Tab-separated table of C-alpha atoms in Angstrom:
chain	number	residue	atom	x	y	z
Q	1	UNK	CA	0.000	0.000	0.000
Q	2	UNK	CA	1.463	3.377	-0.988
Q	3	UNK	CA	1.769	6.346	1.359
Q	4	UNK	CA	-1.286	8.200	-0.030
Q	5	UNK	CA	-3.524	5.174	0.384
Q	6	UNK	CA	-2.296	4.634	3.912
Q	7	UNK	CA	-3.019	8.249	4.819
Q	8	UNK	CA	-6.531	8.015	3.340
Q	9	UNK	CA	-7.223	4.845	5.268
Q	10	UNK	CA	-6.009	6.413	8.502
Q	11	UNK	CA	-8.158	9.527	8.009
Q	12	UNK	CA	-11.183	7.357	7.239
Q	13	UNK	CA	-10.649	5.349	10.412
Q	14	UNK	CA	-10.331	8.541	12.464
Q	15	UNK	CA	-13.544	9.904	10.982
Q	16	UNK	CA	-15.347	6.644	11.748
Q	17	UNK	CA	-14.067	6.722	15.335
Q	18	UNK	CA	-15.374	10.282	15.707
Q	19	UNK	CA	-18.784	9.310	14.346
Q	20	UNK	CA	-19.062	6.276	16.611
Q	21	UNK	CA	-18.176	8.473	19.582
Q	22	UNK	CA	-21.246	10.690	19.009
Q	23	UNK	CA	-24.019	9.903	21.496
Q	24	UNK	CA	-27.394	9.159	19.975
Q	25	UNK	CA	-29.230	10.891	22.802
Q	26	UNK	CA	-29.067	14.723	22.800
Q	27	UNK	CA	-27.082	16.347	25.620
Q	28	UNK	CA	-28.946	17.359	28.727
Q	29	UNK	CA	-30.312	20.890	28.470
Q	30	UNK	CA	-30.547	23.443	31.230
Q	31	UNK	CA	-33.365	22.876	33.671
Q	32	UNK	CA	-36.411	24.914	32.705
Q	33	UNK	CA	-39.300	26.182	34.762
Q	34	UNK	CA	-42.508	24.295	34.039
Q	35	UNK	CA	-44.554	27.502	34.207
Q	36	UNK	CA	-42.625	30.241	32.388
Q	37	UNK	CA	-40.511	27.824	30.259
Q	38	UNK	CA	-37.372	29.852	30.962
Q	39	UNK	CA	-34.120	28.442	32.346
Q	40	UNK	CA	-34.517	27.961	36.089
Q	41	UNK	CA	-31.712	30.421	36.894
Q	42	UNK	CA	-33.592	33.270	35.165
Q	43	UNK	CA	-37.150	32.275	36.050
Q	44	UNK	CA	-39.424	35.221	36.840
Q	45	UNK	CA	-42.190	33.146	38.476
Q	46	UNK	CA	-41.237	34.175	42.061
Q	47	UNK	CA	-42.384	37.701	41.092
Q	48	UNK	CA	-45.863	36.523	40.102
Q	49	UNK	CA	-48.786	37.391	42.400
Q	50	UNK	CA	-49.212	34.612	44.944
Q	51	UNK	CA	-51.975	33.588	44.919
Q	52	UNK	CA	-52.954	34.633	41.372
Q	53	UNK	CA	-55.263	37.638	41.234
Q	54	UNK	CA	-58.968	36.991	40.913
Q	55	UNK	CA	-60.883	39.519	38.819
Q	56	UNK	CA	-64.500	40.005	37.773
Q	57	UNK	CA	-63.597	40.637	34.146
Q	58	UNK	CA	-61.736	38.286	31.800
Q	59	UNK	CA	-59.121	38.734	29.096
Q	60	UNK	CA	-58.986	37.236	25.613
Q	61	UNK	CA	-55.652	37.552	23.783
Q	62	UNK	CA	-55.590	37.260	19.986
Q	63	UNK	CA	-51.959	36.317	19.428
Q	64	UNK	CA	-50.023	36.392	16.163
Q	65	UNK	CA	-48.262	33.024	15.631
Q	66	UNK	CA	-44.839	34.694	15.403
Q	67	UNK	CA	-45.202	36.046	18.939
Q	68	UNK	CA	-44.976	32.562	20.432
Q	69	UNK	CA	-41.409	32.206	19.103
Q	70	UNK	CA	-40.145	35.264	20.958
Q	71	UNK	CA	-38.041	34.456	23.997
Q	72	UNK	CA	-38.988	37.700	25.770
Q	73	UNK	CA	-42.771	37.796	25.645
Q	74	UNK	CA	-45.154	39.096	28.259
Q	75	UNK	CA	-48.590	37.596	27.495
Q	76	UNK	CA	-47.699	34.525	29.564
Q	77	UNK	CA	-46.971	36.778	32.548
Q	78	UNK	CA	-50.527	38.096	32.318
Q	79	UNK	CA	-51.956	34.572	32.090
Q	80	UNK	CA	-50.020	33.295	35.099
Q	81	UNK	CA	-50.714	36.405	37.157
Q	82	UNK	CA	-54.486	35.893	37.009
Q	83	UNK	CA	-56.555	33.004	38.293
Q	84	UNK	CA	-56.805	30.092	35.819
Q	85	UNK	CA	-59.309	30.664	33.049
Q	86	UNK	CA	-59.374	34.449	33.429
Q	87	UNK	CA	-56.910	34.985	30.551
Q	88	UNK	CA	-57.246	32.846	27.422
Q	89	UNK	CA	-54.996	32.970	24.330
Q	90	UNK	CA	-56.088	32.239	20.751
Q	91	UNK	CA	-53.412	32.038	18.044
Q	92	UNK	CA	-53.840	33.082	14.422
Q	93	UNK	CA	-53.658	35.842	11.841
Q	94	UNK	CA	-57.419	36.148	11.358
Q	95	UNK	CA	-60.194	35.776	13.914
Q	96	UNK	CA	-62.273	33.816	14.357
Q	97	UNK	CA	-60.769	30.913	12.404
Q	98	UNK	CA	-62.405	27.641	11.468
Q	99	UNK	CA	-60.679	26.019	14.446
Q	100	UNK	CA	-62.044	28.378	17.091
Q	101	UNK	CA	-65.111	29.964	15.513
Q	102	UNK	CA	-67.661	28.093	17.601
Q	103	UNK	CA	-65.933	29.123	20.822
Q	104	UNK	CA	-64.565	32.567	19.958
Q	105	UNK	CA	-67.284	34.186	17.834
Q	106	UNK	CA	-69.876	34.397	20.666
Q	107	UNK	CA	-67.197	35.982	22.867
Q	108	UNK	CA	-66.332	38.664	20.318
Q	109	UNK	CA	-70.028	39.382	19.717
Q	110	UNK	CA	-70.817	39.677	23.413
Q	111	UNK	CA	-72.205	43.067	24.526
Q	112	UNK	CA	-69.680	42.920	27.367
Q	113	UNK	CA	-66.679	42.631	25.029
Q	114	UNK	CA	-64.259	45.547	24.676
Q	115	UNK	CA	-61.536	45.581	22.026
Q	116	UNK	CA	-58.485	47.490	23.232
Q	117	UNK	CA	-57.247	48.964	19.973
Q	118	UNK	CA	-56.400	52.580	18.997
Q	119	UNK	CA	-58.721	52.975	16.022
Q	120	UNK	CA	-60.355	56.257	15.090
Q	121	UNK	CA	-63.572	54.934	16.661
Q	122	UNK	CA	-62.045	53.944	19.999
Q	123	UNK	CA	-62.882	55.893	23.146
Q	124	UNK	CA	-60.892	56.192	26.386
Q	125	UNK	CA	-61.517	53.159	28.540
Q	126	UNK	CA	-62.298	55.513	31.434
Q	127	UNK	CA	-65.410	56.587	29.516
Q	128	UNK	CA	-66.865	53.110	29.935
Q	129	UNK	CA	-66.557	53.365	33.699
Q	130	UNK	CA	-68.077	56.832	33.742
Q	131	UNK	CA	-71.100	55.566	31.799
Q	132	UNK	CA	-71.573	52.841	34.401
Q	133	UNK	CA	-71.566	55.470	37.134
Q	134	UNK	CA	-74.149	57.465	35.181
Q	135	UNK	CA	-76.292	54.332	34.623
Q	136	UNK	CA	-75.915	54.608	30.849
Q	137	UNK	CA	-74.938	50.929	30.529
Q	138	UNK	CA	-77.483	48.210	31.236
Q	139	UNK	CA	-77.193	45.735	34.084
Q	140	UNK	CA	-75.956	42.912	31.815
Q	141	UNK	CA	-72.897	44.909	30.778
Q	142	UNK	CA	-72.197	46.016	34.327
Q	143	UNK	CA	-71.580	42.478	35.543
Q	144	UNK	CA	-68.165	41.855	33.965
Q	145	UNK	CA	-66.236	42.871	30.882
Q	146	UNK	CA	-64.356	40.741	28.372
Q	147	UNK	CA	-61.220	42.654	27.461
Q	148	UNK	CA	-59.842	41.642	24.047
Q	149	UNK	CA	-56.159	42.326	23.310
Q	150	UNK	CA	-54.159	41.814	20.096
Q	151	UNK	CA	-50.696	40.431	20.820
Q	152	UNK	CA	-47.946	41.038	18.263
Q	153	UNK	CA	-45.779	43.753	16.789
Q	154	UNK	CA	-47.622	46.846	15.645
Q	155	UNK	CA	-47.657	45.765	11.942
Q	156	UNK	CA	-48.854	42.301	13.002
Q	157	UNK	CA	-51.609	43.794	15.168
Q	158	UNK	CA	-52.763	46.024	12.319
Q	159	UNK	CA	-52.775	42.997	10.017
Q	160	UNK	CA	-54.937	40.987	12.409
Q	161	UNK	CA	-57.358	43.889	12.801
Q	162	UNK	CA	-57.580	44.501	9.056
Q	163	UNK	CA	-58.238	40.842	8.243
Q	164	UNK	CA	-60.824	40.269	11.013
Q	165	UNK	CA	-64.048	42.152	10.157
Q	166	UNK	CA	-65.729	41.049	13.376
Q	167	UNK	CA	-63.270	43.196	15.343
Q	168	UNK	CA	-64.406	46.315	13.484
Q	169	UNK	CA	-67.928	45.865	14.861
Q	170	UNK	CA	-66.847	45.597	18.482
Q	171	UNK	CA	-66.926	48.410	20.989
Q	172	UNK	CA	-63.376	49.758	20.890
Q	173	UNK	CA	-61.475	51.418	23.712
Q	174	UNK	CA	-57.995	52.853	24.180
Q	175	UNK	CA	-55.593	53.841	26.925
Q	176	UNK	CA	-54.721	57.533	26.983
Q	177	UNK	CA	-51.434	59.033	28.206
Q	178	UNK	CA	-50.082	55.769	29.576
Q	179	UNK	CA	-46.507	56.991	29.956
Q	180	UNK	CA	-43.391	55.070	28.979
Q	181	UNK	CA	-43.163	51.296	28.980
Q	182	UNK	CA	-41.320	49.447	31.742
Q	183	UNK	CA	-40.149	46.978	29.088
Q	184	UNK	CA	-36.863	48.866	28.879
Q	185	UNK	CA	-34.830	46.136	27.166
Q	186	UNK	CA	-36.986	46.308	24.034
Q	187	UNK	CA	-37.203	49.218	21.627
Q	188	UNK	CA	-40.760	50.562	21.436
Q	189	UNK	CA	-41.919	52.554	18.394
Q	190	UNK	CA	-43.413	55.377	20.464
Q	191	UNK	CA	-43.468	56.582	24.049
Q	192	UNK	CA	-47.051	55.393	24.510
Q	193	UNK	CA	-46.487	51.810	23.323
Q	194	UNK	CA	-46.841	49.230	26.077
Q	195	UNK	CA	-46.231	45.504	26.212
Q	196	UNK	CA	-49.208	43.145	26.228
Q	197	UNK	CA	-48.759	42.628	29.963
Q	198	UNK	CA	-48.700	46.359	30.713
Q	199	UNK	CA	-51.666	47.042	28.453
Q	200	UNK	CA	-53.790	44.371	30.093
Q	201	UNK	CA	-52.754	45.380	33.606
Q	202	UNK	CA	-53.459	49.071	32.997
Q	203	UNK	CA	-56.863	48.358	31.447
Q	204	UNK	CA	-57.835	45.995	34.267
Q	205	UNK	CA	-56.887	48.579	36.875
Q	206	UNK	CA	-59.502	50.862	35.301
Q	207	UNK	CA	-62.229	48.292	34.674
Q	208	UNK	CA	-61.858	46.673	38.086
Q	209	UNK	CA	-61.330	50.018	39.853
Q	210	UNK	CA	-58.213	48.555	41.480
Q	211	UNK	CA	-55.250	50.884	40.776
Q	212	UNK	CA	-52.800	48.481	42.425
Q	213	UNK	CA	-53.310	45.840	39.734
Q	214	UNK	CA	-50.832	47.377	37.320
Q	215	UNK	CA	-47.884	47.427	39.706
Q	216	UNK	CA	-48.597	43.923	41.025
Q	217	UNK	CA	-49.063	42.282	37.621
Q	218	UNK	CA	-46.027	43.989	36.069
Q	219	UNK	CA	-43.526	42.775	38.696
Q	220	UNK	CA	-42.392	39.763	36.592
Q	221	UNK	CA	-41.500	42.162	33.773
Q	222	UNK	CA	-39.268	44.143	36.127
Q	223	UNK	CA	-37.566	40.908	37.167
Q	224	UNK	CA	-37.052	39.876	33.546
Q	225	UNK	CA	-35.522	43.231	32.625
Q	226	UNK	CA	-33.197	43.125	35.640
Q	227	UNK	CA	-31.945	39.661	34.649
Q	228	UNK	CA	-31.252	40.849	31.121
Q	229	UNK	CA	-29.544	44.082	32.193
Q	230	UNK	CA	-27.361	42.190	34.684
Q	231	UNK	CA	-26.212	39.932	31.851
Q	232	UNK	CA	-25.209	42.474	29.232
Q	233	UNK	CA	-28.470	43.870	27.875
Q	234	UNK	CA	-28.768	47.638	27.545
Q	235	UNK	CA	-31.658	49.952	28.264
Q	236	UNK	CA	-33.547	51.034	25.134
Q	237	UNK	CA	-35.242	54.335	24.338
Q	238	UNK	CA	-38.247	54.436	22.026
Q	239	UNK	CA	-37.813	55.398	18.393
Q	240	UNK	CA	-39.984	58.435	19.068
Q	241	UNK	CA	-37.622	59.595	21.833
Q	242	UNK	CA	-34.578	59.124	19.604
Q	243	UNK	CA	-36.209	61.016	16.726
Q	244	UNK	CA	-37.287	63.961	18.870
Q	245	UNK	CA	-33.779	64.229	20.315
Q	246	UNK	CA	-32.103	63.797	16.915
Q	247	UNK	CA	-30.479	60.529	17.999
Q	248	UNK	CA	-32.250	58.173	15.616
Q	249	UNK	CA	-29.498	56.666	13.417
Q	250	UNK	CA	-31.631	55.924	10.348
Q	251	UNK	CA	-33.835	57.762	7.898
Q	252	UNK	CA	-37.478	57.967	8.969
Q	253	UNK	CA	-39.227	55.808	6.419
Q	254	UNK	CA	-42.858	56.096	5.392
Q	255	UNK	CA	-43.836	53.067	7.446
Q	256	UNK	CA	-42.361	54.456	10.680
Q	257	UNK	CA	-43.817	57.909	9.995
Q	258	UNK	CA	-47.302	56.423	9.558
Q	259	UNK	CA	-46.884	54.451	12.762
Q	260	UNK	CA	-45.827	57.515	14.735
Q	261	UNK	CA	-48.670	59.508	13.262
Q	262	UNK	CA	-51.199	56.746	13.958
Q	263	UNK	CA	-50.093	56.436	17.578
Q	264	UNK	CA	-51.280	59.973	18.278
Q	265	UNK	CA	-54.845	58.626	18.399
Q	266	UNK	CA	-54.050	57.705	22.012
Q	267	UNK	CA	-52.565	61.083	22.953
Q	268	UNK	CA	-54.045	64.224	24.432
Q	269	UNK	CA	-54.148	66.881	21.716
Q	270	UNK	CA	-51.255	68.946	23.101
Q	271	UNK	CA	-48.943	65.947	23.253
Q	272	UNK	CA	-50.043	64.898	19.783
Q	273	UNK	CA	-49.174	68.285	18.301
Q	274	UNK	CA	-45.824	68.463	20.100
Q	275	UNK	CA	-44.810	65.006	18.956
Q	276	UNK	CA	-45.714	65.491	15.317
Q	277	UNK	CA	-44.111	68.929	15.201
Q	278	UNK	CA	-40.872	67.411	16.483
Q	279	UNK	CA	-40.988	64.603	13.934
Q	280	UNK	CA	-41.780	66.969	11.072
Q	281	UNK	CA	-38.813	69.148	12.083
Q	282	UNK	CA	-36.580	66.090	12.072
Q	283	UNK	CA	-37.834	65.096	8.624
Q	284	UNK	CA	-37.105	68.571	7.251
Q	285	UNK	CA	-33.574	68.422	8.621
Q	286	UNK	CA	-33.066	65.023	6.962
Q	287	UNK	CA	-34.271	66.421	3.653
Q	288	UNK	CA	-31.941	69.425	3.935
Q	289	UNK	CA	-28.987	67.113	4.597
Q	290	UNK	CA	-29.871	65.067	1.523
Q	291	UNK	CA	-30.121	68.198	-0.635
Q	292	UNK	CA	-26.678	69.412	0.449
């Protein structure tokens, strides 16, 4: 046998030895929490309300399928923070679907159902409570509300709303002047954008007339952010903040401009004017730089 053949044979034997040394069973993974599905060392479940909070109302989350793949999602925090059955998640891009129509359609058509979505027809959620106080809502609707949330990025949420005609016929409410999100490790489009957890908690605090609900339900989010910041994550400012302070590193495209403009539906008029004036000024400066 010549030298080349001997070398080839030796390399083949080494490769075979390496292959035979590979274990058929996958290596053990890190222990994960059965509830939040996160590694046990970064589990946020100890920050959940204990026992879970019981509420009169209920929450229905219409979740875009892509949201389930995100590692840092907050809808599960809302589910686990409330008593079982008080927060139910349906997945899809159009609602109701053939799979859940029999169960979901009566819920969305209920007179007690409120869609939390900033359309041009939505009214401040506080208005619903004021009408109860003024006896403008019948006794059936006073019993308990079904709060419907859309869970996904803003383009995904708009897509779900546009492709689900039944949502257009629902009574629509919005949160006004909510402040900045506590989800500081994720870049929000605007200052008023909140995570699904924060949105649900804020709305429930109004509907249930229990102001403490927001701070109690949002504790797991604070724990999550602290874990991430302690392990190299950085605090994010919203795109709106960066634009107004001339720190946004990219051109403001049409899609982002429409989103910023659309978000003003949930702003008091003075804040709306100030925000759009700042963005328009930034756009003019960009155009001047391009011209020079």
